[in-house]
Amino acid sequence: MYWKSIAILLSVMVMYGSKVNAQPQPKMRPMAVAGQFYPSDKSELNKDLDNYFLGNSDTKTLPVEKLAAIIVPHAGYVFSGSVAAAAFSQIPQDAEYEHIFLIGPSHHTYFEGASVNYAYDFYQTPLGQVKVDTELGNRLIQDNECFTYKADAHSQEHCLEVQLPFLQHRLKKLPPIVPIIIGTQKFSIIKQIAMALKPFFNSRNLFIISSDFSHYPSYEDAMKVDGNTGKAIETGDLTNFAQALKD
């Protein structure tokens, strides 16, 4: 009855070998706000994006060569889609980047520093998957005390997710993303974050800064306050920007 022992041995070897050789399944960050902030249906989403971009097809939003960064809102598309498209329209459609750094504020948890999401290989949207550079994300955390990974900072966060369909719709070739959520308002820590990211702020990468500016002031007050903030950013002077935030 040696053949039975051999058969069992071979079966165990095959089963064990299949487990050893099996490739790990990619980890997918599921959509958190599809159907709320933007349509969950692919056709409807593409139609809306077409309309937003079409509404900004004028000389004011022509693509900008060697674009380094844009600031975009993260409200629901019905409120901010047109404004967001105006910013994304300035990215050349055939631009090729090594990475896109997505940076936005935490809406669900407070913590000191910034959380880099390297736990997922991809972000899911109705338009498909967006690759995450998990290796770079992990390296940022290992090399800088201001970076960490906090799962609850990313699981339900909308400020980065809502940017992805615009990027998928706009760019012919979408590079890996580096999703970063800021959890602090301490200037000293924010400066550390900026210094850690400074080496990547070059023509090979694109930075998407997700910010709604003000939420609740009247239209007239918002135009004044946000206008001053925007002008301060355009100067590139940190002192001017800090003063605009105080005013």
XYZ file of N, CA and C in Angstrom:
741
model
N 0.831 -1.200 0.000
C 0.000 0.000 0.000
C 0.867 1.253 0.000
N 2.141 1.067 -0.439
C 3.010 2.237 -0.461
C 2.493 3.321 -1.389
N 1.737 2.905 -2.426
C 1.281 3.891 -3.412
C 0.355 4.924 -2.771
N -0.411 4.502 -1.732
C -1.293 5.455 -1.053
C -0.465 6.513 -0.315
N 0.601 6.065 0.321
C 1.460 7.013 1.034
C 2.087 8.003 0.062
N 2.526 7.475 -1.090
C 3.139 8.341 -2.104
C 2.122 9.345 -2.635
N 0.879 8.871 -2.862
C -0.171 9.745 -3.375
C -0.467 10.875 -2.389
N -0.547 10.518 -1.107
C -0.799 11.533 -0.083
C 0.351 12.538 -0.043
N 1.597 12.004 -0.108
C 2.768 12.866 -0.076
C 2.760 13.850 -1.250
N 2.457 13.365 -2.455
C 2.414 14.215 -3.629
C 1.323 15.275 -3.508
N 0.164 14.875 -2.967
C -0.944 15.816 -2.795
C -0.546 16.953 -1.852
N 0.099 16.561 -0.750
C 0.540 17.572 0.213
C 1.550 18.511 -0.431
N 2.462 17.955 -1.228
C 3.485 18.767 -1.888
C 2.855 19.743 -2.867
N 1.861 19.274 -3.630
C 1.183 20.139 -4.606
C 0.450 21.262 -3.896
N -0.286 20.898 -2.822
C -1.036 21.911 -2.076
C -0.101 22.931 -1.449
N 0.972 22.461 -0.844
C 1.920 23.363 -0.195
C 2.615 24.239 -1.225
N 2.981 23.613 -2.355
C 3.659 24.362 -3.416
C 2.782 25.446 -3.991
N 1.477 25.172 -4.140
C 0.569 26.169 -4.706
C 0.439 27.362 -3.780
N 0.515 27.099 -2.455
C 0.429 28.203 -1.494
C 1.701 29.035 -1.523
N 2.849 28.354 -1.676
C 4.124 29.054 -1.701
C 4.233 29.934 -2.935
N 3.787 29.399 -4.092
C 3.948 30.099 -5.355
C 2.831 31.099 -5.638
N 1.775 31.057 -4.832
C 0.647 31.957 -5.093
C 1.059 33.401 -4.900
N 0.644 34.259 -5.838
C 0.948 35.673 -5.757
C -0.043 36.360 -4.823
N 0.437 37.245 -3.958
C -0.489 37.964 -3.069
C -1.439 38.836 -3.877
N -2.687 38.893 -3.453
C -3.675 39.694 -4.146
C -3.439 41.179 -3.867
N -3.525 42.021 -4.911
C -3.353 43.467 -4.692
C -4.406 43.991 -3.730
N -3.994 44.906 -2.884
C -4.916 45.516 -1.933
C -5.555 46.741 -2.574
N -6.881 46.781 -2.534
C -7.638 47.833 -3.205
C -8.301 48.747 -2.178
N -8.054 50.055 -2.285
C -8.756 51.004 -1.441
C -10.106 51.260 -2.106
N -11.200 50.813 -1.502
C -12.516 50.934 -2.150
C -13.009 52.380 -2.157
N -13.934 52.658 -3.052
C -14.541 53.981 -3.126
C -15.323 54.253 -1.845
N -15.149 55.437 -1.291
C -15.844 55.803 -0.055
C -16.991 56.771 -0.292
N -16.894 57.610 -1.332
C -17.904 58.659 -1.516
C -18.520 58.654 -2.916
N -18.315 57.577 -3.671
C -18.988 57.456 -4.965
C -20.489 57.372 -4.729
N -21.267 58.093 -5.533
C -22.703 58.143 -5.340
C -23.123 59.248 -4.387
N -22.142 59.900 -3.762
C -22.410 61.024 -2.864
C -21.753 62.301 -3.405
N -20.437 62.275 -3.496
C -19.710 63.437 -3.993
C -19.630 63.451 -5.526
N -19.754 62.304 -6.126
C -19.703 62.190 -7.585
C -20.451 60.920 -7.996
N -20.878 60.830 -9.263
C -21.676 59.670 -9.681
C -20.901 58.359 -9.564
N -21.589 57.319 -9.159
C -20.978 55.998 -9.064
C -21.064 55.237 -10.382
N -21.915 55.729 -11.282
C -22.055 55.095 -12.595
C -20.992 55.645 -13.547
N -20.268 54.768 -14.219
C -19.162 55.163 -15.079
C -19.609 56.082 -16.209
N -20.689 55.744 -16.886
C -21.163 56.553 -18.012
C -21.602 57.936 -17.550
N -22.340 57.975 -16.459
C -22.807 59.258 -15.930
C -21.633 60.121 -15.486
N -20.637 59.486 -14.854
C -19.463 60.220 -14.387
C -18.688 60.799 -15.566
N -18.479 59.998 -16.598
C -17.769 60.487 -17.782
C -18.510 61.638 -18.449
N -19.817 61.543 -18.502
C -20.628 62.608 -19.096
C -20.484 63.899 -18.314
N -20.535 63.805 -16.982
C -20.372 64.991 -16.149
C -18.983 65.600 -16.332
N -17.968 64.756 -16.361
C -16.602 65.247 -16.526
C -16.427 65.923 -17.886
N -17.016 65.338 -18.911
C -16.980 65.962 -20.245
C -17.552 67.375 -20.189
N -18.665 67.527 -19.534
C -19.323 68.833 -19.438
C -18.487 69.826 -18.632
N -17.885 69.354 -17.535
C -17.063 70.252 -16.725
C -15.862 70.758 -17.524
N -15.208 69.850 -18.218
C -14.036 70.254 -18.997
C -14.437 71.103 -20.201
N -15.549 70.778 -20.825
C -16.023 71.561 -21.965
C -16.317 72.991 -21.553
N -16.832 73.158 -20.354
C -17.153 74.491 -19.860
C -15.930 75.330 -19.560
N -14.751 74.701 -19.589
C -13.511 75.426 -19.315
C -12.553 75.417 -20.503
N -13.084 75.173 -21.681
C -12.244 75.091 -22.876
C -12.064 76.472 -23.506
N -11.493 77.391 -22.748
C -11.214 78.723 -23.276
C -9.760 79.075 -22.994
N -9.349 80.249 -23.393
C -7.950 80.639 -23.286
C -7.477 80.779 -21.850
N -8.404 80.963 -20.911
C -8.021 81.123 -19.517
C -7.520 79.819 -18.898
N -7.915 78.703 -19.468
C -7.554 77.412 -18.880
C -6.768 76.554 -19.873
N -5.935 77.193 -20.679
C -5.083 76.442 -21.586
C -4.031 75.672 -20.790
N -3.597 74.513 -21.300
C -2.579 73.744 -20.595
C -1.310 74.559 -20.370
N -0.661 74.295 -19.246
C 0.562 74.995 -18.875
C 1.721 74.006 -18.915
N 2.716 74.291 -19.739
C 3.879 73.415 -19.805
C 4.669 73.498 -18.503
N 5.261 72.393 -18.108
C 6.067 72.303 -16.889
C 5.265 72.735 -15.655
N 4.037 72.298 -15.623
C 3.174 72.599 -14.487
C 3.666 71.844 -13.256
N 3.844 72.551 -12.143
C 4.373 71.925 -10.930
C 3.275 71.500 -9.975
N 2.209 72.333 -9.864
C 1.174 72.046 -8.868
C -0.103 72.780 -9.217
N -1.221 72.237 -8.766
C -2.506 72.922 -8.860
C -3.218 72.793 -7.519
N -4.072 73.758 -7.230
C -4.916 73.716 -6.038
C -6.348 73.508 -6.492
N -7.004 72.487 -5.969
C -8.342 72.130 -6.430
C -9.284 71.922 -5.241
N -10.565 72.210 -5.426
C -11.540 71.988 -4.342
C -11.876 70.512 -4.188
N -12.504 70.165 -3.080
C -12.889 68.767 -2.866
C -14.334 68.630 -2.399
N -15.168 69.593 -2.760
C -16.595 69.472 -2.453
C -17.256 68.547 -3.463
N -18.555 68.307 -3.290
C -19.284 67.502 -4.264
C -19.190 68.133 -5.638
N -19.198 67.305 -6.669
C -19.017 67.804 -8.029
C -20.068 68.837 -8.422
N -21.298 68.696 -7.913
C -22.347 69.650 -8.277
C -21.999 71.046 -7.773
N -21.163 71.132 -6.756
C -20.758 72.424 -6.212
C -19.435 72.908 -6.797
N -18.504 71.994 -7.020
C -17.136 72.414 -7.348
C -16.569 71.793 -8.620
N -17.366 71.003 -9.332
C -16.848 70.309 -10.504
C -16.285 71.237 -11.566
N -16.969 72.335 -11.817
C -16.523 73.271 -12.849
C -15.212 73.943 -12.455
N -15.114 74.334 -11.185
C -13.887 74.968 -10.697
C -12.725 73.978 -10.747
N -12.977 72.737 -10.325
C -11.934 71.716 -10.351
C -11.456 71.473 -11.779
N -12.390 71.404 -12.724
C -12.026 71.172 -14.121
C -11.180 72.306 -14.669
N -11.430 73.541 -14.199
C -10.620 74.675 -14.638
C -9.161 74.477 -14.257
N -8.930 73.899 -13.071
C -7.559 73.629 -12.633
C -6.964 72.456 -13.398
N -7.705 71.363 -13.492
C -7.192 70.182 -14.181
C -6.981 70.425 -15.677
N -7.718 71.378 -16.247
C -7.559 71.692 -17.665
C -6.185 72.265 -17.976
N -5.502 72.744 -16.960
C -4.180 73.319 -17.183
C -3.079 72.262 -17.203
N -3.437 71.021 -16.936
C -2.482 69.916 -17.075
C -2.493 69.454 -18.529
N -1.383 69.477 -19.235
C -1.352 68.947 -20.607
C -1.791 67.489 -20.615
N -2.679 67.134 -21.526
C -3.228 65.777 -21.550
C -2.170 64.719 -21.796
N -1.137 65.078 -22.538
C -0.089 64.111 -22.849
C 1.108 64.226 -21.907
N 0.950 64.978 -20.814
C 2.040 65.115 -19.838
C 2.364 63.760 -19.216
N 3.647 63.520 -18.990
C 4.086 62.284 -18.369
C 4.861 62.614 -17.091
N 4.354 62.113 -15.981
C 4.983 62.346 -14.680
C 5.426 61.017 -14.076
N 6.402 61.094 -13.189
C 6.818 59.900 -12.460
C 5.838 59.589 -11.339
N 5.352 60.649 -10.685
C 4.391 60.495 -9.592
C 3.450 61.681 -9.574
N 2.285 61.452 -8.994
C 1.392 62.546 -8.641
C 1.191 62.487 -7.134
N 1.620 63.547 -6.453
C 1.459 63.644 -5.006
C 0.113 64.301 -4.728
N -0.777 63.570 -4.072
C -2.097 64.075 -3.700
C -2.071 64.454 -2.228
N -2.308 65.723 -1.928
C -2.190 66.209 -0.553
C -3.474 66.932 -0.156
N -4.056 66.539 0.976
C -5.286 67.176 1.430
C -5.437 67.089 2.934
N -6.405 67.816 3.491
C -6.596 67.849 4.948
C -7.471 66.707 5.445
N -7.222 66.301 6.673
C -8.034 65.257 7.296
C -9.379 65.819 7.739
N -10.463 65.128 7.400
C -11.803 65.521 7.815
C -12.370 64.622 8.910
N -11.657 63.555 9.263
C -12.226 62.558 10.167
C -11.405 62.307 11.429
N -10.133 62.677 11.408
C -9.307 62.422 12.573
C -8.204 63.468 12.658
N -7.800 63.752 13.889
C -6.736 64.731 14.111
C -5.492 64.016 14.608
N -4.356 64.395 14.063
C -3.090 63.825 14.501
C -1.975 64.773 14.090
N -0.848 64.656 14.748
C 0.292 65.499 14.419
C 1.070 64.881 13.262
N 1.280 65.655 12.226
C 2.032 65.154 11.093
C 1.143 64.853 9.914
N 1.624 63.967 9.060
C 0.896 63.593 7.843
C 0.891 62.083 7.698
N -0.202 61.568 7.157
C -0.348 60.127 6.949
C -0.219 59.805 5.468
N 0.732 58.947 5.145
C 0.944 58.510 3.761
C 0.315 57.140 3.583
N -0.577 57.027 2.643
C -1.277 55.751 2.452
C -0.461 54.845 1.529
N 0.314 53.968 2.143
C 1.071 52.980 1.381
C 0.506 51.574 1.594
N -0.621 51.476 2.302
C -1.198 50.175 2.642
C -1.988 49.573 1.486
N -2.327 50.389 0.486
C -3.105 49.904 -0.650
C -2.282 50.005 -1.927
N -2.423 49.005 -2.780
C -1.733 49.010 -4.065
C -2.466 49.869 -5.093
N -3.782 49.980 -4.928
C -4.591 50.735 -5.875
C -5.719 51.459 -5.146
N -6.189 52.558 -5.736
C -7.440 53.206 -5.370
C -8.453 52.859 -6.451
N -9.663 52.534 -6.044
C -10.727 52.187 -6.988
C -11.621 53.402 -7.239
N -11.983 53.626 -8.496
C -12.993 54.621 -8.855
C -13.902 53.990 -9.902
N -15.029 54.618 -10.235
C -15.883 54.069 -11.296
C -15.172 53.980 -12.641
N -14.074 54.719 -12.818
C -13.335 54.712 -14.087
C -12.191 53.716 -14.100
N -12.013 52.982 -13.004
C -10.953 51.980 -12.960
C -10.054 52.133 -11.752
N -8.872 51.543 -11.862
C -7.932 51.520 -10.741
C -6.822 52.550 -10.943
N -6.379 53.128 -9.838
C -5.261 54.071 -9.852
C -4.152 53.493 -8.984
N -2.989 53.322 -9.568
C -1.885 52.680 -8.870
C -1.278 53.610 -7.825
N -0.918 53.023 -6.675
C -0.247 53.736 -5.596
C 1.219 53.304 -5.561
N 2.133 54.256 -5.408
C 3.542 53.899 -5.234
C 3.762 53.576 -3.756
N 3.532 52.341 -3.399
C 3.639 51.918 -2.002
C 5.082 51.957 -1.507
N 6.020 51.686 -2.402
C 7.433 51.692 -2.003
C 7.876 53.101 -1.616
N 7.516 54.092 -2.423
C 7.883 55.473 -2.105
C 7.170 55.939 -0.836
N 5.893 55.572 -0.697
C 5.160 55.947 0.500
C 5.808 55.403 1.753
N 6.212 54.159 1.706
C 6.873 53.539 2.855
C 8.211 54.211 3.142
N 8.921 54.576 2.075
C 10.214 55.221 2.257
C 10.074 56.599 2.919
N 9.037 57.326 2.533
C 8.791 58.627 3.160
C 8.578 58.480 4.662
N 7.842 57.444 5.047
C 7.573 57.204 6.462
C 8.845 56.802 7.204
N 9.632 55.947 6.585
C 10.850 55.472 7.235
C 11.883 56.584 7.404
N 11.904 57.528 6.467
C 12.952 58.554 6.450
C 12.570 59.853 7.166
N 11.290 60.006 7.515
C 10.844 61.289 8.066
C 9.890 61.080 9.238
N 10.199 61.689 10.372
C 9.354 61.545 11.562
C 7.980 62.188 11.388
N 7.877 63.151 10.483
C 6.598 63.843 10.301
C 5.578 62.999 9.547
N 6.023 61.891 8.948
C 5.120 61.016 8.210
C 4.823 59.743 8.997
N 3.596 59.288 8.856
C 3.177 58.030 9.464
C 2.100 57.435 8.569
N 1.511 56.329 9.007
C 0.336 55.788 8.316
C -0.754 55.544 9.340
N -1.882 56.203 9.142
C -3.045 56.020 9.998
C -4.222 55.618 9.108
N -4.672 54.397 9.284
C -5.718 53.855 8.423
C -6.985 54.701 8.450
N -7.362 55.193 9.651
C -8.615 55.936 9.755
C -8.538 57.319 9.116
N -7.344 57.755 8.776
C -7.210 59.029 8.065
C -7.536 58.886 6.591
N -7.581 57.662 6.083
C -7.769 57.433 4.651
C -9.048 56.669 4.298
N -9.536 55.853 5.214
C -10.606 54.916 4.860
C -11.866 55.602 4.345
N -12.272 56.724 4.954
C -13.488 57.425 4.546
C -13.206 58.830 4.019
N -11.957 59.160 3.858
C -11.584 60.513 3.451
C -11.928 60.773 1.975
N -12.548 61.904 1.721
C -12.999 62.232 0.366
C -12.089 63.190 -0.391
N -11.254 63.949 0.325
C -10.560 65.073 -0.317
C -9.583 64.635 -1.402
N -9.048 63.430 -1.308
C -8.162 62.920 -2.353
C -8.927 62.082 -3.370
N -9.874 61.308 -2.888
C -10.640 60.421 -3.786
C -11.324 61.181 -4.904
N -11.896 62.351 -4.593
C -12.661 63.076 -5.609
C -11.777 63.630 -6.715
N -10.460 63.680 -6.504
C -9.558 64.180 -7.543
C -9.249 63.125 -8.602
N -9.375 61.860 -8.225
C -8.918 60.785 -9.100
C -9.685 60.696 -10.420
N -11.029 60.771 -10.433
C -11.720 60.722 -11.730
C -11.305 61.846 -12.674
N -11.031 63.033 -12.137
C -10.553 64.131 -12.990
C -9.218 63.769 -13.634
N -8.316 63.197 -12.840
C -7.014 62.798 -13.372
C -7.149 61.677 -14.393
N -8.001 60.699 -14.102
C -8.208 59.590 -15.033
C -8.796 60.075 -16.352
N -9.693 61.049 -16.259
C -10.360 61.578 -17.442
C -9.431 62.481 -18.254
N -8.528 63.160 -17.549
C -7.698 64.171 -18.207
C -6.436 63.605 -18.839
N -5.715 62.776 -18.100
C -4.399 62.338 -18.539
C -4.463 61.069 -19.387
N -3.706 61.059 -20.457
C -3.623 59.860 -21.283
C -2.858 58.758 -20.568
N -1.877 59.161 -19.765
C -1.066 58.205 -19.019
C -1.001 58.654 -17.570
N -1.613 57.879 -16.704
C -1.678 58.251 -15.288
C -0.582 57.529 -14.502
N 0.336 58.282 -13.887
C 1.416 57.648 -13.125
C 0.930 57.214 -11.747
N 1.764 56.536 -10.979
C 1.381 56.170 -9.614
C 1.161 57.413 -8.759
N 0.273 57.290 -7.795
C -0.017 58.398 -6.892
C 0.635 58.159 -5.531
N 0.842 59.251 -4.802
C 1.309 59.187 -3.420
C 0.270 59.943 -2.587
N -0.673 59.246 -1.948
C -1.756 59.906 -1.202
C -1.296 60.328 0.200
N -1.430 61.625 0.495
C -0.970 62.163 1.771
C -2.078 62.995 2.411
N -2.422 62.658 3.650
C -3.422 63.409 4.413
C -2.720 64.166 5.542
N -2.969 65.486 5.594
C -2.382 66.326 6.639
C -3.311 66.341 7.848
N -2.754 66.036 9.023
C -3.585 65.960 10.223
C -3.312 67.029 11.251
N -2.472 67.995 10.903
C -2.068 69.012 11.878
C -2.147 70.401 11.268
N -2.223 71.412 12.133
C -2.154 72.799 11.692
C -0.937 73.502 12.289
N -0.063 72.745 12.937
C 1.136 73.328 13.520
C 2.129 73.689 12.420
N 2.482 74.967 12.385
C 3.352 75.445 11.316
C 4.686 74.718 11.299
N 5.251 74.441 12.472
C 6.568 73.795 12.534
C 6.542 72.404 11.898
N 5.450 71.677 12.126
C 5.345 70.330 11.557
C 5.055 70.399 10.064
N 4.203 71.344 9.676
C 3.909 71.509 8.252
C 5.181 71.866 7.484
N 6.041 72.654 8.105
C 7.319 72.996 7.477
C 8.179 71.749 7.305
N 8.161 70.859 8.300
C 8.911 69.604 8.182
C 8.392 68.769 7.014
N 7.065 68.729 6.882
C 6.452 67.977 5.783
C 6.891 68.554 4.439
N 6.861 69.892 4.361
C 7.260 70.559 3.122
C 8.713 70.268 2.774
N 9.577 70.299 3.769
C 10.996 70.038 3.518
C 11.235 68.593 3.087
N 10.456 67.674 3.644
C 10.601 66.266 3.267
C 10.163 66.025 1.826
N 9.167 66.791 1.376
C 8.649 66.623 0.017
C 9.382 67.477 -1.013
N 10.161 68.437 -0.543
C 10.839 69.371 -1.448
C 11.668 68.683 -2.539
N 12.400 67.602 -2.242
C 13.188 66.956 -3.298
C 12.343 66.437 -4.467
N 11.049 66.215 -4.215
C 10.170 65.687 -5.262
C 9.445 66.795 -6.026
N 9.608 68.035 -5.558
C 8.923 69.161 -6.188
C 9.745 69.618 -7.388
N 9.582 68.898 -8.483
C 10.347 69.178 -9.692
C 9.508 68.847 -10.914
N 10.079 69.016 -12.086
C 9.334 68.853 -13.338
C 8.918 67.415 -13.607
N 9.466 66.463 -12.855
C 9.135 65.057 -13.080
C 7.882 64.628 -12.331
N 7.436 65.464 -11.386
C 6.279 65.123 -10.568
C 5.246 66.240 -10.595
N 4.007 65.882 -10.267
C 2.921 66.856 -10.167
C 2.325 66.786 -8.776
N 2.075 67.951 -8.191
C 1.450 68.029 -6.868
C 0.012 68.529 -7.022
N -0.932 67.772 -6.461
C -2.337 68.161 -6.441
C -2.679 68.520 -4.998
N -2.947 69.791 -4.747
C -3.268 70.259 -3.400
C -4.781 70.413 -3.301
N -5.393 69.657 -2.419
C -6.846 69.627 -2.292
C -7.281 70.552 -1.166
N -7.995 71.630 -1.529
C -8.436 72.594 -0.523
C -9.677 73.327 -1.017
N -10.648 73.480 -0.125
C -11.855 74.235 -0.460
C -11.744 75.710 -0.086
N -10.603 76.109 0.481
C -10.452 77.467 1.033
C -11.545 77.659 2.088
N -12.441 78.634 1.937
C -13.466 78.855 2.968
C -14.752 78.111 2.622
N -15.543 77.832 3.659
C -16.796 77.105 3.468
C -18.036 77.956 3.733
N -18.003 78.717 4.806
C -19.252 79.271 5.315
C -19.464 80.782 5.169
N -18.448 81.579 4.828
C -18.708 83.020 4.716
C -19.687 83.338 3.584
N -20.204 84.555 3.598
C -21.035 85.008 2.488
C -20.188 85.065 1.218
N -20.853 85.140 0.084
C -20.136 85.168 -1.194
C -19.168 86.348 -1.235
N -19.621 87.518 -0.803
C -18.785 88.718 -0.843
C -17.558 88.560 0.059
N -17.777 88.040 1.274
C -16.654 87.847 2.191
C -15.681 86.794 1.674
N -16.226 85.727 1.116
C -15.372 84.664 0.579
C -14.527 85.176 -0.584
N -15.129 85.977 -1.453
C -14.387 86.537 -2.578
C -13.209 87.372 -2.090
N -13.433 88.112 -1.025
C -12.377 88.974 -0.481
C -11.297 88.148 0.212
N -11.731 87.294 1.146
C -10.774 86.513 1.935
C -10.019 85.514 1.061
N -10.751 84.746 0.262
C -10.103 83.747 -0.585
C -9.266 84.405 -1.668
N -9.729 85.570 -2.137
C -8.941 86.298 -3.120
C -7.596 86.718 -2.561
N -7.595 87.208 -1.324
C -6.336 87.595 -0.680
C -5.423 86.395 -0.470
N -6.034 85.262 -0.087
C -5.243 84.038 0.103
C -4.614 83.597 -1.211
N -5.412 83.607 -2.280
C -4.907 83.208 -3.591
C -3.763 84.093 -4.063
N -3.911 85.397 -3.876
C -2.854 86.328 -4.288
C -1.581 86.103 -3.480
N -1.746 85.806 -2.191
C -0.580 85.543 -1.344
C 0.154 84.287 -1.802
N -0.596 83.262 -2.193
C 0.019 82.029 -2.695
C 0.803 82.314 -3.968
N 0.231 83.151 -4.831
C 0.879 83.466 -6.107
C 2.221 84.177 -5.930
N 2.381 84.878 -4.817
C 3.655 85.565 -4.596
C 4.787 84.592 -4.297
N 4.436 83.409 -3.800
C 5.466 82.455 -3.426
C 6.202 82.830 -2.163
N 5.682 83.816 -1.450
C 6.311 84.304 -0.220
C 5.561 83.751 0.982
N 6.254 82.991 1.808
C 5.622 82.339 2.953
C 5.094 83.353 3.956
N 5.815 84.455 4.110
C 5.382 85.491 5.054
C 4.050 86.093 4.615
N 3.941 86.378 3.318
C 2.682 86.931 2.785
C 1.519 85.966 2.987
N 1.809 84.686 2.769
C 0.754 83.679 2.905
C 0.314 83.559 4.361
N 1.258 83.537 5.280
C 0.939 83.425 6.710
C 0.117 84.639 7.170
N 0.462 85.817 6.654
C -0.275 87.019 7.026
C -1.688 86.985 6.469
N -1.845 86.462 5.244
C -3.180 86.379 4.638
C -4.091 85.453 5.438
N -3.533 84.425 6.032
C -4.326 83.502 6.841
C -4.797 84.161 8.132
N -4.012 85.098 8.618
C -4.385 85.794 9.855
C -5.439 86.881 9.611
N -5.393 87.490 8.425
C -6.292 88.616 8.121
C -7.741 88.180 7.980
